[in-house]
mmCIF file of C-alpha atoms and ligand atoms in Angstrom:
data_model
loop_
_atom_site.group_PDB
_atom_site.id
_atom_site.type_symbol
_atom_site.label_atom_id
_atom_site.label_comp_id
_atom_site.label_asym_id
_atom_site.label_seq_id
_atom_site.Cartn_x
_atom_site.Cartn_y
_atom_site.Cartn_z
ATOM 1 C CA MET A 1336 61.345 84.401 15.439
ATOM 2 C CA SER A 1337 62.774 82.553 18.099
ATOM 3 C CA ASP A 1338 60.454 80.364 20.454
ATOM 4 C CA ALA A 1339 62.536 80.655 23.422
ATOM 5 C CA LYS A 1340 60.425 81.330 26.674
ATOM 6 C CA LEU A 1341 59.707 84.936 27.869
ATOM 7 C CA TYR A 1342 60.665 85.600 31.268
ATOM 8 C CA ASN A 1343 59.671 88.617 33.462
ATOM 9 C CA VAL A 1344 63.197 89.031 35.246
ATOM 10 C CA ILE A 1345 67.123 87.398 34.117
ATOM 11 C CA ILE A 1346 69.166 87.952 37.275
ATOM 12 C CA ILE A 1347 72.865 87.932 35.967
ATOM 13 C CA GLY A 1348 74.969 86.897 38.949
ATOM 14 C CA SER A 1349 74.335 84.998 42.658
ATOM 15 C CA GLY A 1350 76.421 86.756 44.838
ATOM 16 C CA PRO A 1351 74.344 88.411 47.752
ATOM 17 C CA ALA A 1352 72.822 90.866 45.259
ATOM 18 C CA GLY A 1353 71.638 88.403 42.806
ATOM 19 C CA MET A 1354 70.121 86.070 45.362
ATOM 20 C CA THR A 1355 68.312 89.030 47.230
ATOM 21 C CA ALA A 1356 67.325 90.125 44.051
ATOM 22 C CA ALA A 1357 65.838 86.511 43.253
ATOM 23 C CA LEU A 1358 64.297 86.239 46.655
ATOM 24 C CA TYR A 1359 62.253 89.376 46.481
ATOM 25 C CA THR A 1360 61.214 89.032 42.722
ATOM 26 C CA ALA A 1361 60.192 85.232 43.304
ATOM 27 C CA ARG A 1362 58.059 86.658 46.678
ATOM 28 C CA ALA A 1363 56.415 89.419 44.078
ATOM 29 C CA ASP A 1364 55.837 86.229 41.867
ATOM 30 C CA LEU A 1365 57.804 86.809 38.936
ATOM 31 C CA CYS A 1366 59.582 83.773 38.532
ATOM 32 C CA PRO A 1367 63.021 84.540 38.358
ATOM 33 C CA VAL A 1368 65.542 82.985 36.483
ATOM 34 C CA ILE A 1369 69.448 83.313 38.024
ATOM 35 C CA VAL A 1370 72.162 82.797 35.924
ATOM 36 C CA GLU A 1371 75.026 81.636 38.134
ATOM 37 C CA GLY A 1372 78.034 82.593 36.452
ATOM 38 C CA ASN A 1373 81.336 81.129 36.841
ATOM 39 C CA GLN A 1374 81.130 81.841 40.332
ATOM 40 C CA PRO A 1375 78.202 80.682 42.031
ATOM 41 C CA GLY A 1376 77.455 82.511 45.323
ATOM 42 C CA GLY A 1377 80.228 85.305 44.261
ATOM 43 C CA GLN A 1378 82.982 86.327 46.452
ATOM 44 C CA LEU A 1379 81.661 85.179 49.913
ATOM 45 C CA THR A 1380 82.257 81.671 48.550
ATOM 46 C CA ILE A 1381 86.232 82.437 48.657
ATOM 47 C CA THR A 1382 85.903 84.175 52.397
ATOM 48 C CA THR A 1383 85.898 82.349 55.571
ATOM 49 C CA GLU A 1384 84.427 83.931 58.763
ATOM 50 C CA VAL A 1385 81.839 87.040 57.777
ATOM 51 C CA GLU A 1386 81.399 88.536 61.163
ATOM 52 C CA ASN A 1387 79.424 91.700 60.018
ATOM 53 C CA PHE A 1388 76.229 90.453 58.403
ATOM 54 C CA PRO A 1389 73.664 91.352 60.380
ATOM 55 C CA GLY A 1390 71.380 88.169 62.127
ATOM 56 C CA PHE A 1391 74.549 86.132 62.810
ATOM 57 C CA SER A 1392 75.911 86.874 66.260
ATOM 58 C CA LYS A 1393 78.355 84.193 66.083
ATOM 59 C CA GLY A 1394 79.504 84.974 62.635
ATOM 60 C CA ILE A 1395 78.734 82.439 59.863
ATOM 61 C CA MET A 1396 81.124 81.254 57.159
ATOM 62 C CA GLY A 1397 80.826 82.706 53.625
ATOM 63 C CA PRO A 1398 79.722 79.480 51.837
ATOM 64 C CA ASP A 1399 77.148 78.907 54.329
ATOM 65 C CA LEU A 1400 75.565 82.501 53.902
ATOM 66 C CA MET A 1401 75.464 82.283 50.299
ATOM 67 C CA ASN A 1402 74.049 78.424 50.494
ATOM 68 C CA GLU A 1403 71.401 79.592 52.958
ATOM 69 C CA MET A 1404 70.665 82.672 50.825
ATOM 70 C CA ARG A 1405 70.211 80.387 47.582
ATOM 71 C CA LYS A 1406 67.762 78.129 49.309
ATOM 72 C CA GLN A 1407 65.736 80.959 50.695
ATOM 73 C CA ALA A 1408 65.454 82.301 46.794
ATOM 74 C CA GLU A 1409 64.909 78.692 45.715
ATOM 75 C CA ARG A 1410 62.230 78.180 48.119
ATOM 76 C CA PHE A 1411 60.059 80.959 46.679
ATOM 77 C CA GLY A 1412 60.448 79.494 43.049
ATOM 78 C CA SER A 1413 63.542 81.048 41.747
ATOM 79 C CA LEU A 1414 65.140 79.038 38.725
ATOM 80 C CA PHE A 1415 68.979 78.579 38.801
ATOM 81 C CA ILE A 1416 70.874 78.111 35.661
ATOM 82 C CA GLN A 1417 74.215 77.213 36.163
ATOM 83 C CA LYS A 1418 76.026 78.807 33.201
ATOM 84 C CA ASN A 1419 78.550 81.926 32.445
ATOM 85 C CA VAL A 1420 76.476 84.794 30.262
ATOM 86 C CA THR A 1421 78.695 85.508 27.201
ATOM 87 C CA ALA A 1422 76.334 88.038 25.591
ATOM 88 C CA VAL A 1423 73.598 90.337 25.899
ATOM 89 C CA ASN A 1424 71.153 92.406 23.672
ATOM 90 C CA PHE A 1425 70.045 95.136 25.236
ATOM 91 C CA LYS A 1426 69.063 97.161 21.935
ATOM 92 C CA ASP A 1427 66.001 95.039 20.806
ATOM 93 C CA ARG A 1428 63.006 94.041 23.118
ATOM 94 C CA PRO A 1429 62.836 91.518 24.866
ATOM 95 C CA PHE A 1430 66.219 91.624 25.987
ATOM 96 C CA ARG A 1431 68.476 88.250 24.701
ATOM 97 C CA ILE A 1432 70.785 86.730 27.159
ATOM 98 C CA THR A 1433 73.169 84.309 25.607
ATOM 99 C CA ALA A 1434 74.620 81.548 27.921
ATOM 100 C CA GLY A 1435 76.605 79.218 26.085
ATOM 101 C CA LYS A 1436 74.367 77.774 23.209
ATOM 102 C CA GLU A 1437 71.276 79.064 24.631
ATOM 103 C CA ASP A 1438 69.365 82.315 24.486
ATOM 104 C CA TYR A 1439 66.921 83.589 26.844
ATOM 105 C CA LEU A 1440 64.391 86.661 26.731
ATOM 106 C CA SER A 1441 63.326 88.422 29.271
ATOM 107 C CA LYS A 1442 61.338 91.423 29.780
ATOM 108 C CA THR A 1443 63.950 92.642 32.410
ATOM 109 C CA VAL A 1444 67.389 92.094 33.680
ATOM 110 C CA ILE A 1445 69.458 92.483 36.823
ATOM 111 C CA ILE A 1446 73.216 93.024 36.533
ATOM 112 C CA ALA A 1447 74.467 91.561 39.889
ATOM 113 C CA THR A 1448 77.831 90.390 38.408
ATOM 114 C CA GLY A 1449 79.950 91.340 41.054
ATOM 115 C CA ALA A 1450 83.813 92.027 40.783
ATOM 116 C CA THR A 1451 87.037 90.258 40.049
ATOM 117 C CA ALA A 1452 90.236 90.314 42.499
ATOM 118 C CA ARG A 1453 92.604 92.698 40.448
ATOM 119 C CA LEU A 1454 96.125 90.951 39.853
ATOM 120 C CA LEU A 1455 99.787 92.967 39.904
ATOM 121 C CA GLY A 1456 100.023 92.585 36.190
ATOM 122 C CA LEU A 1457 103.728 90.999 36.399
ATOM 123 C CA GLU A 1458 104.866 88.424 33.783
ATOM 124 C CA SER A 1459 106.327 86.170 36.656
ATOM 125 C CA GLU A 1460 102.898 86.687 38.865
ATOM 126 C CA LYS A 1461 101.203 84.600 35.565
ATOM 127 C CA LYS A 1462 103.717 82.512 35.136
ATOM 128 C CA LEU A 1463 103.931 81.837 38.946
ATOM 129 C CA MET A 1464 100.208 81.678 39.426
ATOM 130 C CA GLY A 1465 99.191 78.148 41.602
ATOM 131 C CA HIS A 1466 102.922 77.618 41.893
ATOM 132 C CA GLY A 1467 102.882 79.970 45.117
ATOM 133 C CA VAL A 1468 101.055 83.289 43.627
ATOM 134 C CA SER A 1469 97.586 83.573 44.737
ATOM 135 C CA ALA A 1470 94.382 85.991 45.253
ATOM 136 C CA CYS A 1471 92.678 84.090 47.732
ATOM 137 C CA ALA A 1472 94.474 83.232 51.216
ATOM 138 C CA THR A 1473 91.420 81.194 52.232
ATOM 139 C CA CYS A 1474 92.150 78.856 49.368
ATOM 140 C CA ASP A 1475 95.598 78.336 49.341
ATOM 141 C CA GLY A 1476 96.814 79.629 52.631
ATOM 142 C CA PHE A 1477 96.330 76.196 54.286
ATOM 143 C CA PHE A 1478 99.721 75.347 51.661
ATOM 144 C CA PHE A 1479 101.910 77.733 53.474
ATOM 145 C CA ARG A 1480 102.296 76.126 56.924
ATOM 146 C CA ASN A 1481 105.564 77.072 58.341
ATOM 147 C CA GLN A 1482 106.340 79.192 55.645
ATOM 148 C CA GLU A 1483 107.013 83.086 55.030
ATOM 149 C CA VAL A 1484 104.548 84.769 52.655
ATOM 150 C CA LEU A 1485 104.111 87.948 51.433
ATOM 151 C CA VAL A 1486 100.752 90.202 51.068
ATOM 152 C CA VAL A 1487 100.329 93.131 48.557
ATOM 153 C CA GLY A 1488 97.717 95.777 49.309
ATOM 154 C CA GLY A 1489 96.877 98.125 51.923
ATOM 155 C CA GLY A 1490 93.085 97.742 52.307
ATOM 156 C CA ASP A 1491 90.225 95.313 54.167
ATOM 157 C CA SER A 1492 91.434 92.704 51.832
ATOM 158 C CA ALA A 1493 95.168 92.830 52.748
ATOM 159 C CA LEU A 1494 94.731 92.730 56.310
ATOM 160 C CA GLU A 1495 92.269 90.260 56.624
ATOM 161 C CA GLU A 1496 94.072 88.108 54.257
ATOM 162 C CA ALA A 1497 97.363 88.541 56.176
ATOM 163 C CA THR A 1498 95.626 88.118 59.714
ATOM 164 C CA PHE A 1499 93.992 84.531 58.368
ATOM 165 C CA LEU A 1500 97.246 83.726 56.946
ATOM 166 C CA THR A 1501 98.935 83.531 60.409
ATOM 167 C CA LYS A 1502 97.393 80.838 61.160
ATOM 168 C CA PHE A 1503 99.476 78.759 58.814
ATOM 169 C CA ALA A 1504 102.411 80.399 57.478
ATOM 170 C CA SER A 1505 105.648 81.672 60.670
ATOM 171 C CA LYS A 1506 105.919 85.342 59.226
ATOM 172 C CA VAL A 1507 103.371 87.403 56.771
ATOM 173 C CA TYR A 1508 105.040 90.625 55.246
ATOM 174 C CA ILE A 1509 102.416 93.267 54.133
ATOM 175 C CA VAL A 1510 104.185 95.342 51.270
ATOM 176 C CA HIS A 1511 102.104 98.476 50.807
ATOM 177 C CA ARG A 1512 102.740 100.953 48.347
ATOM 178 C CA ARG A 1513 102.379 104.223 50.774
ATOM 179 C CA ASP A 1514 102.669 104.428 54.381
ATOM 180 C CA LYS A 1515 99.157 104.865 55.616
ATOM 181 C CA LEU A 1516 96.874 101.997 55.726
ATOM 182 C CA ARG A 1517 93.322 102.038 53.673
ATOM 183 C CA GLY A 1518 92.040 99.462 55.610
ATOM 184 C CA SER A 1519 89.298 99.312 58.572
ATOM 185 C CA LYS A 1520 90.590 100.675 62.060
ATOM 186 C CA ILE A 1521 89.506 97.575 63.711
ATOM 187 C CA MET A 1522 91.363 95.319 60.720
ATOM 188 C CA GLN A 1523 94.277 97.718 60.884
ATOM 189 C CA ALA A 1524 94.552 97.393 64.772
ATOM 190 C CA LYS A 1525 94.045 93.257 64.927
ATOM 191 C CA ALA A 1526 96.891 93.300 61.899
ATOM 192 C CA LEU A 1527 99.469 95.815 63.595
ATOM 193 C CA LYS A 1528 99.448 93.640 66.806
ATOM 194 C CA ASN A 1529 100.041 90.752 65.387
ATOM 195 C CA PRO A 1530 103.306 89.577 65.946
ATOM 196 C CA LYS A 1531 103.826 87.230 63.030
ATOM 197 C CA ILE A 1532 102.823 90.336 60.803
ATOM 198 C CA GLU A 1533 105.472 92.768 59.555
ATOM 199 C CA PHE A 1534 104.892 95.857 57.264
ATOM 200 C CA ILE A 1535 106.895 96.818 54.441
ATOM 201 C CA TRP A 1536 105.745 100.514 53.726
ATOM 202 C CA ASN A 1537 106.603 102.498 50.679
ATOM 203 C CA SER A 1538 107.308 99.632 48.633
ATOM 204 C CA VAL A 1539 106.021 97.706 45.640
ATOM 205 C CA VAL A 1540 106.686 94.392 44.387
ATOM 206 C CA GLU A 1541 108.767 94.724 41.029
ATOM 207 C CA ASP A 1542 109.199 91.181 40.436
ATOM 208 C CA ILE A 1543 108.296 87.490 41.709
ATOM 209 C CA LEU A 1544 111.456 85.259 41.865
ATOM 210 C CA GLY A 1545 111.259 81.490 41.111
ATOM 211 C CA VAL A 1546 109.735 81.266 37.626
ATOM 212 C CA GLU A 1547 112.511 78.888 36.721
ATOM 213 C CA GLU A 1548 112.311 76.731 39.903
ATOM 214 C CA LYS A 1549 108.415 76.946 39.083
ATOM 215 C CA ALA A 1550 107.875 77.769 42.519
ATOM 216 C CA VAL A 1551 107.937 81.237 44.482
ATOM 217 C CA LYS A 1552 111.270 82.012 45.885
ATOM 218 C CA GLY A 1553 111.019 85.562 46.755
ATOM 219 C CA VAL A 1554 110.063 89.144 45.360
ATOM 220 C CA LYS A 1555 112.084 92.088 44.057
ATOM 221 C CA LEU A 1556 110.797 95.137 46.105
ATOM 222 C CA ARG A 1557 111.208 98.629 44.804
ATOM 223 C CA ASN A 1558 111.041 101.347 47.362
ATOM 224 C CA VAL A 1559 108.871 104.347 45.883
ATOM 225 C CA LEU A 1560 110.407 106.970 47.874
ATOM 226 C CA THR A 1561 114.299 105.900 47.282
ATOM 227 C CA GLY A 1562 113.987 103.943 44.097
ATOM 228 C CA GLU A 1563 116.165 101.169 46.134
ATOM 229 C CA ILE A 1564 115.712 97.718 44.885
ATOM 230 C CA THR A 1565 115.878 94.766 47.630
ATOM 231 C CA GLU A 1566 115.286 90.940 47.364
ATOM 232 C CA LYS A 1567 113.133 89.738 50.385
ATOM 233 C CA LYS A 1568 112.777 85.755 50.479
ATOM 234 C CA CYS A 1569 109.368 84.572 50.672
ATOM 235 C CA ASP A 1570 107.588 81.362 49.920
ATOM 236 C CA GLY A 1571 104.096 82.798 48.627
ATOM 237 C CA VAL A 1572 102.758 85.835 47.273
ATOM 238 C CA PHE A 1573 98.956 86.955 47.854
ATOM 239 C CA ALA A 1574 97.558 89.904 45.927
ATOM 240 C CA ALA A 1575 94.982 91.686 47.838
ATOM 241 C CA ILE A 1576 94.989 95.155 45.607
ATOM 242 C CA GLY A 1577 91.594 95.608 44.942
ATOM 243 C CA HIS A 1578 88.967 94.500 42.676
ATOM 244 C CA THR A 1579 87.539 94.953 38.708
ATOM 245 C CA PRO A 1580 84.182 95.148 38.068
ATOM 246 C CA ASN A 1581 82.983 92.257 35.702
ATOM 247 C CA THR A 1582 81.046 94.298 33.238
ATOM 248 C CA GLU A 1583 83.021 93.166 29.769
ATOM 249 C CA ILE A 1584 80.295 91.631 28.372
ATOM 250 C CA PHE A 1585 77.902 95.129 28.995
ATOM 251 C CA LYS A 1586 80.492 97.209 27.055
ATOM 252 C CA GLY A 1587 78.841 98.898 24.058
ATOM 253 C CA GLN A 1588 75.268 97.915 25.478
ATOM 254 C CA ILE A 1589 74.611 100.221 28.756
ATOM 255 C CA ASP A 1590 76.389 103.272 30.376
ATOM 256 C CA ILE A 1591 79.536 102.472 32.191
ATOM 257 C CA ASP A 1592 82.302 104.797 33.961
ATOM 258 C CA GLU A 1593 85.447 104.660 33.031
ATOM 259 C CA LYS A 1594 86.909 102.171 35.463
ATOM 260 C CA GLY A 1595 84.232 99.564 34.302
ATOM 261 C CA TYR A 1596 81.262 100.155 36.955
ATOM 262 C CA ILE A 1597 77.696 100.434 35.543
ATOM 263 C CA ILE A 1598 76.450 103.626 36.008
ATOM 264 C CA VAL A 1599 73.023 103.621 38.202
ATOM 265 C CA LYS A 1600 70.453 106.489 39.036
ATOM 266 C CA ASN A 1601 67.497 106.743 40.544
ATOM 267 C CA GLY A 1602 68.193 103.212 42.809
ATOM 268 C CA SER A 1603 69.058 100.814 40.564
ATOM 269 C CA HIS A 1604 68.205 102.141 36.905
ATOM 270 C CA THR A 1605 70.721 102.007 34.298
ATOM 271 C CA ASN A 1606 70.206 104.284 31.172
ATOM 272 C CA ILE A 1607 68.430 101.624 29.460
ATOM 273 C CA PRO A 1608 64.700 101.188 30.831
ATOM 274 C CA GLY A 1609 64.187 97.818 32.365
ATOM 275 C CA VAL A 1610 67.757 97.049 32.776
ATOM 276 C CA PHE A 1611 68.697 97.255 36.273
ATOM 277 C CA ALA A 1612 72.323 96.747 38.198
ATOM 278 C CA ALA A 1613 72.723 95.874 41.809
ATOM 279 C CA GLY A 1614 75.819 95.355 44.024
ATOM 280 C CA ASP A 1615 79.907 95.531 43.360
ATOM 281 C CA VAL A 1616 79.145 95.613 39.574
ATOM 282 C CA HIS A 1617 78.162 99.690 40.184
ATOM 283 C CA ASP A 1618 79.233 100.067 43.669
ATOM 284 C CA PHE A 1619 82.912 101.081 44.483
ATOM 285 C CA THR A 1620 82.274 102.708 48.004
ATOM 286 C CA TYR A 1621 80.410 100.548 50.127
ATOM 287 C CA ARG A 1622 81.221 96.940 48.581
ATOM 288 C CA GLN A 1623 79.719 94.900 51.407
ATOM 289 C CA ALA A 1624 77.856 91.739 51.337
ATOM 290 C CA ILE A 1625 74.967 93.516 53.460
ATOM 291 C CA THR A 1626 74.845 96.687 51.050
ATOM 292 C CA ALA A 1627 74.928 94.666 48.480
ATOM 293 C CA ALA A 1628 72.120 92.550 49.379
ATOM 294 C CA GLY A 1629 70.447 95.777 50.062
ATOM 295 C CA ALA A 1630 70.889 96.866 46.201
ATOM 296 C CA GLY A 1631 69.864 93.368 45.260
ATOM 297 C CA CYS A 1632 66.435 93.912 47.189
ATOM 298 C CA ARG A 1633 66.020 97.729 45.518
ATOM 299 C CA ALA A 1634 66.738 96.153 42.394
ATOM 300 C CA ALA A 1635 63.849 93.794 42.578
ATOM 301 C CA ILE A 1636 61.077 96.287 43.738
ATOM 302 C CA ASP A 1637 62.297 98.815 40.816
ATOM 303 C CA VAL A 1638 61.705 95.702 38.615
ATOM 304 C CA GLU A 1639 58.343 95.190 40.239
ATOM 305 C CA ARG A 1640 57.227 98.517 39.612
ATOM 306 C CA TYR A 1641 58.740 98.828 36.090
ATOM 307 C CA LEU A 1642 56.878 95.921 34.884
ATOM 308 C CA GLU A 1643 53.889 97.344 36.799
ATOM 309 C CA SER A 1644 53.959 100.832 34.840
ATOM 310 C CA THR A 1645 54.725 99.193 31.444
ATOM 311 C CA GLU A 1646 52.183 96.133 31.523
ATOM 312 C CA GLU A 1647 48.176 96.537 31.240
HETATM 313 P P1 NAP B 1112 90.825 98.471 48.574
HETATM 314 O O1 NAP B 1112 89.949 99.028 49.593
HETATM 315 O O2 NAP B 1112 90.342 99.044 47.076
HETATM 316 O O3 NAP B 1112 92.464 98.541 48.528
HETATM 317 C C1 NAP B 1112 93.083 97.729 47.584
HETATM 318 C C2 NAP B 1112 94.679 98.355 48.167
HETATM 319 O O4 NAP B 1112 95.314 98.149 47.382
HETATM 320 C C3 NAP B 1112 94.997 99.872 48.509
HETATM 321 O O5 NAP B 1112 95.593 99.832 49.893
HETATM 322 C C4 NAP B 1112 95.808 100.068 47.564
HETATM 323 O O6 NAP B 1112 96.902 101.408 47.273
HETATM 324 C C5 NAP B 1112 96.398 99.328 46.892
HETATM 325 N N1 NAP B 1112 96.826 98.785 45.535
HETATM 326 C C6 NAP B 1112 96.165 99.150 44.760
HETATM 327 N N2 NAP B 1112 96.382 98.729 42.962
HETATM 328 C C7 NAP B 1112 97.936 98.471 43.638
HETATM 329 C C8 NAP B 1112 98.759 98.136 42.813
HETATM 330 N N3 NAP B 1112 98.928 97.996 41.613
HETATM 331 N N4 NAP B 1112 99.987 97.963 43.324
HETATM 332 C C9 NAP B 1112 100.332 97.802 44.647
HETATM 333 N N5 NAP B 1112 98.992 98.105 45.384
HETATM 334 C C10 NAP B 1112 98.055 98.334 44.821
HETATM 335 O O7 NAP B 1112 90.125 97.169 48.093
HETATM 336 P P2 NAP B 1112 89.796 96.165 49.193
HETATM 337 O O8 NAP B 1112 90.994 95.825 50.417
HETATM 338 O O9 NAP B 1112 89.645 94.569 48.241
HETATM 339 O O10 NAP B 1112 88.799 96.472 49.906
HETATM 340 C C11 NAP B 1112 87.616 96.859 48.892
HETATM 341 C C12 NAP B 1112 86.463 96.667 49.852
HETATM 342 O O11 NAP B 1112 86.085 95.652 50.402
HETATM 343 C C13 NAP B 1112 86.332 98.296 50.775
HETATM 344 O O12 NAP B 1112 85.405 98.927 50.854
HETATM 345 C C14 NAP B 1112 86.512 97.082 52.279
HETATM 346 O O13 NAP B 1112 86.063 97.793 53.337
HETATM 347 C C15 NAP B 1112 85.764 95.767 51.690
HETATM 348 N N6 NAP B 1112 86.465 94.571 52.664
HETATM 349 C C16 NAP B 1112 85.643 94.517 53.784
HETATM 350 C C17 NAP B 1112 86.226 93.568 54.592
HETATM 351 C C18 NAP B 1112 85.596 93.020 55.938
HETATM 352 O O14 NAP B 1112 84.965 93.778 56.430
HETATM 353 N N7 NAP B 1112 85.964 91.877 56.461
HETATM 354 C C19 NAP B 1112 87.262 92.584 53.852
HETATM 355 C C20 NAP B 1112 87.605 92.676 52.846
HETATM 356 C C21 NAP B 1112 87.124 94.009 52.283
HETATM 357 P P3 NAP B 1112 96.120 102.712 48.189
HETATM 358 O O15 NAP B 1112 96.037 102.542 49.662
HETATM 359 O O16 NAP B 1112 97.416 103.423 47.838
HETATM 360 O O17 NAP B 1112 95.551 103.181 47.118
#
C-alpha cells in the first residue's frame, strides 16, 4: 500500500485551461494540485501581445496574462508542482499520476496538457534547429535583425509570426502549400498589406540549406503544381504549421482520436469517469486562450459535480 496523500483533483498542465480549472476548483475548496509540465504557463508564455482576451482593452503580453492567472489560482489555495508528468494510471482508483520519482494519488484528474508546435520533419531542420531554424518567432525573432527569413504555413500562426518578424527582419517570405490562406481575415489583411512580407504560393520546403556551415543559408522549394524546384536564399526558417496534442502519456489509458486528441463528451467528460479534459488537448477547432479558459472552468464544474455524486 502506498502512503501517498490522496488529493481531490490533480490538474495536469498550466496553460489557460489548467489555470482556470485550478481557480475554479480552488474556489470550490477542493485544494487542487497542478503539475505544471515542461512549459509552465503553456503556449501563451512564448507569444507577445494578446489582443483578443476579453478584459484587456489595451492588450496584454502573453507571459503577463499567464502570471496573473497563476497568482489568481494561488490566492485561493492551488498548489503548483514544477514537474512534468511521466506516466498515469487511470485503470485503478484512486488515479495515480507519476511525475519524476514521485507518485500522486487523486480522486479526479483534469487533463490540460495542450498542444505543441509541429515541425516540417526534415533532417536538415533537425540539424539546424537553433542555428537559424525555429518554431517560435517571439523567442528568436530578435536574432534576425536586418536579415531575410522565411515562415512556413498559411494559418494565423504563420501570419502572426511573419508580421511580428517584420519588426526585425528586412524581408519575410511566407511559403504556403496552397494559394488560399487559412488564417483569419484580419490577420490576412495585416500581412498582405505589410510591404516587408512576400508570399510564395503553392510551394513546400523540400530542404533547408546550410547544414555544413551550421547556419541557415537558404531553402530548396518545390512548387506543388509544376514540380519545379528552386532555391531561395534566407537566414532563418520558422515553422508555423500547426500543433500536435500532448497526449503521448495517456495512450492506452484513455480514448484518443486518430490525430491524438482526447475524445470528450457531455462537456469535459472522457471515457473514464472521474477523468476530464480541457483546452487544446481535445479542442482542434477553436484553440484560443479564451476557449481553453472556458473549457477549464467547465472541467472544474464537472469535477465538483462528479465528486458530489460519488461521495457520501
Ligand atoms: P492551422 O490553422 O492548423 O494552420 C496550419 C497551416 O500550416 C495551414 O495553412 C496548413 O496548410 C499548413 N501546414 C500544415 N502542415 C504542413 C506541412 N507539413 N507543410 C506545409 N504546410 C503545412 O494552425 P495555426 O496557424 O497554428 O493556428 C491554430 C489555431 O490557433 C487556429 O484556430 C488559429 O486561429 C489560432 N491562432 C490564433 C491567433 C490569434 O488570433 N492571434 C494566433 C495564432 C493561432 P493548409 O492550409 O493547406 O492546411
